[in-house]
Amino acid sequence: MFLSEWHDRAWNGLGHTIRTGKPAFNHIFGKPSFEWFEEHPEKRSILDQGQASKAVGFANAVIENYDFSDFKSICDIGGGQGAFLIQLLTAYPSIRWYVADLPEAVVSAEKAIVKANLGDRFKAITYDFNKETPPACDAYFLVNVLHDWNDEICIRILKNITTSMNADSRLWIIEYILEPGPGFSVNKVA
């Protein structure tokens, strides 16, 4: 993914972002990245594989640091192919899981669920986190999602989730942490 033609072209537009504050991807390709990927499924597949790889790493870190055995239902908002939750499912066989994302991602998640033989406990649902409230669950995850959006949209996403939460629900926001200073860090390009 990092050495792909589309990725390099987007990064070559960094000067545009610095000058205008607007995404280079939109400037270079004429539309937002999510729309462009919908029109280029072969490129979307590569992106999805990269995102799934990161999600598995996040899931392993979460499993090592938190016990979810008291939860009955968990929803991964913007969970793509479901890689994050598929990883968690192996550790917690009694929890009902949902991955909630746009229709294109749900199709991929449903295939991954079937391949992992988890259809009885794991459901992919069509959901636009910018416009809708998710299903009521005990817990929610936003994994590597909020960094893609401006403050206004992030606030809307969080308000939509909190509308579905009860007093005991939990929300985990998992993002890379940027290290201070000018040195190299993969987190600065993730």
PDB file of N, CA and C in Angstrom, residues 33-98:
ATOM      1  N   SER A  33     -11.047  10.252  -1.029  1.00  0.00           N
ATOM      2  CA  SER A  33     -10.467   8.912  -1.165  1.00  0.00           C
ATOM      3  C   SER A  33     -11.506   7.809  -1.085  1.00  0.00           C
ATOM      4  N   PHE A  34     -12.462   7.908  -0.179  1.00  0.00           N
ATOM      5  CA  PHE A  34     -13.443   6.838  -0.032  1.00  0.00           C
ATOM      6  C   PHE A  34     -14.280   6.671  -1.304  1.00  0.00           C
ATOM      7  N   GLU A  35     -14.618   7.786  -1.948  1.00  0.00           N
ATOM      8  CA  GLU A  35     -15.358   7.705  -3.218  1.00  0.00           C
ATOM      9  C   GLU A  35     -14.486   7.105  -4.316  1.00  0.00           C
ATOM     10  N   TRP A  36     -13.216   7.506  -4.380  1.00  0.00           N
ATOM     11  CA  TRP A  36     -12.303   7.006  -5.397  1.00  0.00           C
ATOM     12  C   TRP A  36     -12.112   5.492  -5.251  1.00  0.00           C
ATOM     13  N   PHE A  37     -11.963   5.031  -4.023  1.00  0.00           N
ATOM     14  CA  PHE A  37     -11.775   3.593  -3.805  1.00  0.00           C
ATOM     15  C   PHE A  37     -13.016   2.790  -4.197  1.00  0.00           C
ATOM     16  N   GLU A  38     -14.194   3.365  -4.049  1.00  0.00           N
ATOM     17  CA  GLU A  38     -15.407   2.675  -4.493  1.00  0.00           C
ATOM     18  C   GLU A  38     -15.373   2.414  -5.994  1.00  0.00           C
ATOM     19  N   GLU A  39     -14.755   3.314  -6.740  1.00  0.00           N
ATOM     20  CA  GLU A  39     -14.667   3.181  -8.197  1.00  0.00           C
ATOM     21  C   GLU A  39     -13.476   2.332  -8.650  1.00  0.00           C
ATOM     22  N   HIS A  40     -12.596   1.985  -7.731  1.00  0.00           N
ATOM     23  CA  HIS A  40     -11.387   1.213  -8.047  1.00  0.00           C
ATOM     24  C   HIS A  40     -11.266   0.031  -7.084  1.00  0.00           C
ATOM     25  N   PRO A  41     -12.104  -0.991  -7.267  1.00  0.00           N
ATOM     26  CA  PRO A  41     -12.134  -2.101  -6.303  1.00  0.00           C
ATOM     27  C   PRO A  41     -10.805  -2.850  -6.168  1.00  0.00           C
ATOM     28  N   GLU A  42     -10.001  -2.897  -7.225  1.00  0.00           N
ATOM     29  CA  GLU A  42      -8.709  -3.593  -7.121  1.00  0.00           C
ATOM     30  C   GLU A  42      -7.775  -2.831  -6.176  1.00  0.00           C
ATOM     31  N   LYS A  43      -7.844  -1.506  -6.199  1.00  0.00           N
ATOM     32  CA  LYS A  43      -7.047  -0.680  -5.276  1.00  0.00           C
ATOM     33  C   LYS A  43      -7.640  -0.753  -3.867  1.00  0.00           C
ATOM     34  N   ARG A  44      -8.960  -0.792  -3.798  1.00  0.00           N
ATOM     35  CA  ARG A  44      -9.640  -0.912  -2.502  1.00  0.00           C
ATOM     36  C   ARG A  44      -9.242  -2.199  -1.807  1.00  0.00           C
ATOM     37  N   SER A  45      -9.087  -3.267  -2.566  1.00  0.00           N
ATOM     38  CA  SER A  45      -8.687  -4.552  -1.999  1.00  0.00           C
ATOM     39  C   SER A  45      -7.319  -4.446  -1.320  1.00  0.00           C
ATOM     40  N   ILE A  46      -6.385  -3.741  -1.956  1.00  0.00           N
ATOM     41  CA  ILE A  46      -5.054  -3.558  -1.366  1.00  0.00           C
ATOM     42  C   ILE A  46      -5.147  -2.720  -0.090  1.00  0.00           C
ATOM     43  N   LEU A  47      -5.935  -1.649  -0.148  1.00  0.00           N
ATOM     44  CA  LEU A  47      -6.142  -0.818   1.036  1.00  0.00           C
ATOM     45  C   LEU A  47      -6.762  -1.644   2.159  1.00  0.00           C
ATOM     46  N   ASP A  48      -7.782  -2.427   1.843  1.00  0.00           N
ATOM     47  CA  ASP A  48      -8.451  -3.249   2.859  1.00  0.00           C
ATOM     48  C   ASP A  48      -7.488  -4.227   3.514  1.00  0.00           C
ATOM     49  N   GLN A  49      -6.598  -4.829   2.720  1.00  0.00           N
ATOM     50  CA  GLN A  49      -5.620  -5.760   3.286  1.00  0.00           C
ATOM     51  C   GLN A  49      -4.673  -5.043   4.251  1.00  0.00           C
ATOM     52  N   GLY A  50      -4.244  -3.850   3.874  1.00  0.00           N
ATOM     53  CA  GLY A  50      -3.378  -3.069   4.759  1.00  0.00           C
ATOM     54  C   GLY A  50      -4.088  -2.680   6.042  1.00  0.00           C
ATOM     55  N   GLN A  51      -5.339  -2.246   5.911  1.00  0.00           N
ATOM     56  CA  GLN A  51      -6.120  -1.868   7.091  1.00  0.00           C
ATOM     57  C   GLN A  51      -6.370  -3.073   7.995  1.00  0.00           C
ATOM     58  N   ALA A  52      -6.641  -4.225   7.392  1.00  0.00           N
ATOM     59  CA  ALA A  52      -6.878  -5.442   8.173  1.00  0.00           C
ATOM     60  C   ALA A  52      -5.631  -5.829   8.953  1.00  0.00           C
ATOM     61  N   SER A  53      -4.485  -5.692   8.340  1.00  0.00           N
ATOM     62  CA  SER A  53      -3.225  -6.016   9.019  1.00  0.00           C
ATOM     63  C   SER A  53      -3.033  -5.126  10.245  1.00  0.00           C
ATOM     64  N   LYS A  54      -3.293  -3.830  10.101  1.00  0.00           N
ATOM     65  CA  LYS A  54      -3.192  -2.918  11.247  1.00  0.00           C
ATOM     66  C   LYS A  54      -4.221  -3.279  12.311  1.00  0.00           C
ATOM     67  N   ALA A  55      -5.435  -3.635  11.883  1.00  0.00           N
ATOM     68  CA  ALA A  55      -6.509  -3.950  12.826  1.00  0.00           C
ATOM     69  C   ALA A  55      -6.170  -5.163  13.686  1.00  0.00           C
ATOM     70  N   VAL A  56      -5.531  -6.158  13.097  1.00  0.00           N
ATOM     71  CA  VAL A  56      -5.138  -7.346  13.863  1.00  0.00           C
ATOM     72  C   VAL A  56      -4.139  -6.959  14.948  1.00  0.00           C
ATOM     73  N   GLY A  57      -3.196  -6.092  14.613  1.00  0.00           N
ATOM     74  CA  GLY A  57      -2.238  -5.613  15.614  1.00  0.00           C
ATOM     75  C   GLY A  57      -2.922  -4.868  16.746  1.00  0.00           C
ATOM     76  N   PHE A  58      -3.867  -4.007  16.394  1.00  0.00           N
ATOM     77  CA  PHE A  58      -4.634  -3.293  17.419  1.00  0.00           C
ATOM     78  C   PHE A  58      -5.396  -4.282  18.301  1.00  0.00           C
ATOM     79  N   ALA A  59      -6.039  -5.265  17.676  1.00  0.00           N
ATOM     80  CA  ALA A  59      -6.830  -6.245  18.428  1.00  0.00           C
ATOM     81  C   ALA A  59      -5.960  -7.016  19.406  1.00  0.00           C
ATOM     82  N   ASN A  60      -4.796  -7.440  18.974  1.00  0.00           N
ATOM     83  CA  ASN A  60      -3.900  -8.177  19.873  1.00  0.00           C
ATOM     84  C   ASN A  60      -3.516  -7.329  21.081  1.00  0.00           C
ATOM     85  N   ALA A  61      -3.246  -6.046  20.870  1.00  0.00           N
ATOM     86  CA  ALA A  61      -2.910  -5.150  21.983  1.00  0.00           C
ATOM     87  C   ALA A  61      -4.095  -4.993  22.932  1.00  0.00           C
ATOM     88  N   VAL A  62      -5.296  -4.890  22.383  1.00  0.00           N
ATOM     89  CA  VAL A  62      -6.494  -4.748  23.216  1.00  0.00           C
ATOM     90  C   VAL A  62      -6.725  -6.019  24.038  1.00  0.00           C
ATOM     91  N   ILE A  63      -6.603  -7.172  23.412  1.00  0.00           N
ATOM     92  CA  ILE A  63      -6.807  -8.445  24.110  1.00  0.00           C
ATOM     93  C   ILE A  63      -5.826  -8.579  25.278  1.00  0.00           C
ATOM     94  N   GLU A  64      -4.592  -8.147  25.081  1.00  0.00           N
ATOM     95  CA  GLU A  64      -3.577  -8.242  26.137  1.00  0.00           C
ATOM     96  C   GLU A  64      -3.866  -7.316  27.314  1.00  0.00           C
ATOM     97  N   ASN A  65      -4.660  -6.264  27.088  1.00  0.00           N
ATOM     98  CA  ASN A  65      -4.818  -5.233  28.111  1.00  0.00           C
ATOM     99  C   ASN A  65      -6.212  -5.063  28.690  1.00  0.00           C
ATOM    100  N   TYR A  66      -7.190  -5.814  28.198  1.00  0.00           N
ATOM    101  CA  TYR A  66      -8.539  -5.615  28.712  1.00  0.00           C
ATOM    102  C   TYR A  66      -9.319  -6.921  28.690  1.00  0.00           C
ATOM    103  N   ASP A  67     -10.160  -7.105  29.690  1.00  0.00           N
ATOM    104  CA  ASP A  67     -11.009  -8.296  29.777  1.00  0.00           C
ATOM    105  C   ASP A  67     -12.432  -7.915  29.375  1.00  0.00           C
ATOM    106  N   PHE A  68     -12.919  -8.519  28.301  1.00  0.00           N
ATOM    107  CA  PHE A  68     -14.257  -8.217  27.780  1.00  0.00           C
ATOM    108  C   PHE A  68     -15.298  -9.264  28.165  1.00  0.00           C
ATOM    109  N   SER A  69     -14.973 -10.155  29.074  1.00  0.00           N
ATOM    110  CA  SER A  69     -15.872 -11.278  29.362  1.00  0.00           C
ATOM    111  C   SER A  69     -17.212 -10.856  29.955  1.00  0.00           C
ATOM    112  N   ASP A  70     -17.336  -9.648  30.489  1.00  0.00           N
ATOM    113  CA  ASP A  70     -18.621  -9.197  31.042  1.00  0.00           C
ATOM    114  C   ASP A  70     -19.556  -8.590  30.002  1.00  0.00           C
ATOM    115  N   PHE A  71     -19.083  -8.435  28.771  1.00  0.00           N
ATOM    116  CA  PHE A  71     -19.901  -7.820  27.734  1.00  0.00           C
ATOM    117  C   PHE A  71     -20.685  -8.870  26.963  1.00  0.00           C
ATOM    118  N   LYS A  72     -21.896  -8.489  26.542  1.00  0.00           N
ATOM    119  CA  LYS A  72     -22.739  -9.388  25.735  1.00  0.00           C
ATOM    120  C   LYS A  72     -22.714  -9.005  24.258  1.00  0.00           C
ATOM    121  N   SER A  73     -22.524  -7.709  23.966  1.00  0.00           N
ATOM    122  CA  SER A  73     -22.522  -7.260  22.571  1.00  0.00           C
ATOM    123  C   SER A  73     -21.539  -6.114  22.385  1.00  0.00           C
ATOM    124  N   ILE A  74     -20.807  -6.179  21.272  1.00  0.00           N
ATOM    125  CA  ILE A  74     -19.818  -5.152  20.953  1.00  0.00           C
ATOM    126  C   ILE A  74     -19.940  -4.816  19.468  1.00  0.00           C
ATOM    127  N   CYS A  75     -19.841  -3.516  19.162  1.00  0.00           N
ATOM    128  CA  CYS A  75     -19.941  -3.056  17.782  1.00  0.00           C
ATOM    129  C   CYS A  75     -18.662  -2.314  17.393  1.00  0.00           C
ATOM    130  N   ASP A  76     -18.099  -2.685  16.257  1.00  0.00           N
ATOM    131  CA  ASP A  76     -16.939  -1.995  15.699  1.00  0.00           C
ATOM    132  C   ASP A  76     -17.454  -1.045  14.622  1.00  0.00           C
ATOM    133  N   ILE A  77     -17.439   0.244  14.931  1.00  0.00           N
ATOM    134  CA  ILE A  77     -17.948   1.280  14.038  1.00  0.00           C
ATOM    135  C   ILE A  77     -16.892   1.581  12.974  1.00  0.00           C
ATOM    136  N   GLY A  78     -17.274   1.469  11.709  1.00  0.00           N
ATOM    137  CA  GLY A  78     -16.316   1.688  10.629  1.00  0.00           C
ATOM    138  C   GLY A  78     -15.299   0.559  10.567  1.00  0.00           C
ATOM    139  N   GLY A  79     -15.746  -0.646  10.904  1.00  0.00           N
ATOM    140  CA  GLY A  79     -14.856  -1.799  11.069  1.00  0.00           C
ATOM    141  C   GLY A  79     -14.414  -2.495   9.803  1.00  0.00           C
ATOM    142  N   GLY A  80     -14.767  -1.964   8.642  1.00  0.00           N
ATOM    143  CA  GLY A  80     -14.284  -2.538   7.385  1.00  0.00           C
ATOM    144  C   GLY A  80     -14.587  -4.004   7.232  1.00  0.00           C
ATOM    145  N   GLN A  81     -13.558  -4.791   6.960  1.00  0.00           N
ATOM    146  CA  GLN A  81     -13.714  -6.229   6.729  1.00  0.00           C
ATOM    147  C   GLN A  81     -13.935  -7.023   8.008  1.00  0.00           C
ATOM    148  N   GLY A  82     -13.869  -6.379   9.151  1.00  0.00           N
ATOM    149  CA  GLY A  82     -14.107  -7.082  10.404  1.00  0.00           C
ATOM    150  C   GLY A  82     -12.883  -7.738  11.010  1.00  0.00           C
ATOM    151  N   ALA A  83     -11.685  -7.440  10.503  1.00  0.00           N
ATOM    152  CA  ALA A  83     -10.466  -8.097  10.983  1.00  0.00           C
ATOM    153  C   ALA A  83     -10.238  -7.886  12.473  1.00  0.00           C
ATOM    154  N   PHE A  84     -10.532  -6.691  12.958  1.00  0.00           N
ATOM    155  CA  PHE A  84     -10.349  -6.393  14.381  1.00  0.00           C
ATOM    156  C   PHE A  84     -11.225  -7.309  15.231  1.00  0.00           C
ATOM    157  N   LEU A  85     -12.514  -7.375  14.886  1.00  0.00           N
ATOM    158  CA  LEU A  85     -13.427  -8.186  15.695  1.00  0.00           C
ATOM    159  C   LEU A  85     -13.212  -9.682  15.509  1.00  0.00           C
ATOM    160  N   ILE A  86     -12.848 -10.102  14.323  1.00  0.00           N
ATOM    161  CA  ILE A  86     -12.574 -11.526  14.110  1.00  0.00           C
ATOM    162  C   ILE A  86     -11.458 -11.963  15.052  1.00  0.00           C
ATOM    163  N   GLN A  87     -10.455 -11.128  15.225  1.00  0.00           N
ATOM    164  CA  GLN A  87      -9.361 -11.439  16.139  1.00  0.00           C
ATOM    165  C   GLN A  87      -9.871 -11.536  17.577  1.00  0.00           C
ATOM    166  N   LEU A  88     -10.731 -10.608  17.987  1.00  0.00           N
ATOM    167  CA  LEU A  88     -11.263 -10.626  19.347  1.00  0.00           C
ATOM    168  C   LEU A  88     -12.208 -11.800  19.582  1.00  0.00           C
ATOM    169  N   LEU A  89     -12.925 -12.209  18.539  1.00  0.00           N
ATOM    170  CA  LEU A  89     -13.882 -13.315  18.686  1.00  0.00           C
ATOM    171  C   LEU A  89     -13.223 -14.603  19.170  1.00  0.00           C
ATOM    172  N   THR A  90     -12.016 -14.838  18.740  1.00  0.00           N
ATOM    173  CA  THR A  90     -11.337 -16.063  19.156  1.00  0.00           C
ATOM    174  C   THR A  90     -11.075 -16.076  20.654  1.00  0.00           C
ATOM    175  N   ALA A  91     -10.893 -14.900  21.238  1.00  0.00           N
ATOM    176  CA  ALA A  91     -10.628 -14.808  22.671  1.00  0.00           C
ATOM    177  C   ALA A  91     -11.899 -14.782  23.510  1.00  0.00           C
ATOM    178  N   TYR A  92     -13.022 -14.386  22.900  1.00  0.00           N
ATOM    179  CA  TYR A  92     -14.280 -14.241  23.649  1.00  0.00           C
ATOM    180  C   TYR A  92     -15.431 -14.904  22.898  1.00  0.00           C
ATOM    181  N   PRO A  93     -15.595 -16.204  23.067  1.00  0.00           N
ATOM    182  CA  PRO A  93     -16.591 -16.945  22.284  1.00  0.00           C
ATOM    183  C   PRO A  93     -18.052 -16.712  22.677  1.00  0.00           C
ATOM    184  N   SER A  94     -18.323 -16.006  23.769  1.00  0.00           N
ATOM    185  CA  SER A  94     -19.726 -15.841  24.179  1.00  0.00           C
ATOM    186  C   SER A  94     -20.307 -14.476  23.822  1.00  0.00           C
ATOM    187  N   ILE A  95     -19.532 -13.603  23.225  1.00  0.00           N
ATOM    188  CA  ILE A  95     -20.002 -12.243  22.932  1.00  0.00           C
ATOM    189  C   ILE A  95     -20.559 -12.168  21.514  1.00  0.00           C
ATOM    190  N   ARG A  96     -21.628 -11.396  21.350  1.00  0.00           N
ATOM    191  CA  ARG A  96     -22.213 -11.104  20.034  1.00  0.00           C
ATOM    192  C   ARG A  96     -21.519  -9.850  19.505  1.00  0.00           C
ATOM    193  N   TRP A  97     -21.041  -9.924  18.268  1.00  0.00           N
ATOM    194  CA  TRP A  97     -20.262  -8.850  17.690  1.00  0.00           C
ATOM    195  C   TRP A  97     -20.938  -8.305  16.436  1.00  0.00           C
ATOM    196  N   TYR A  98     -20.771  -7.011  16.209  1.00  0.00           N
ATOM    197  CA  TYR A  98     -21.260  -6.367  14.995  1.00  0.00           C
ATOM    198  C   TYR A  98     -20.126  -5.544  14.389  1.00  0.00           C
TER     199      TYR A  98
END
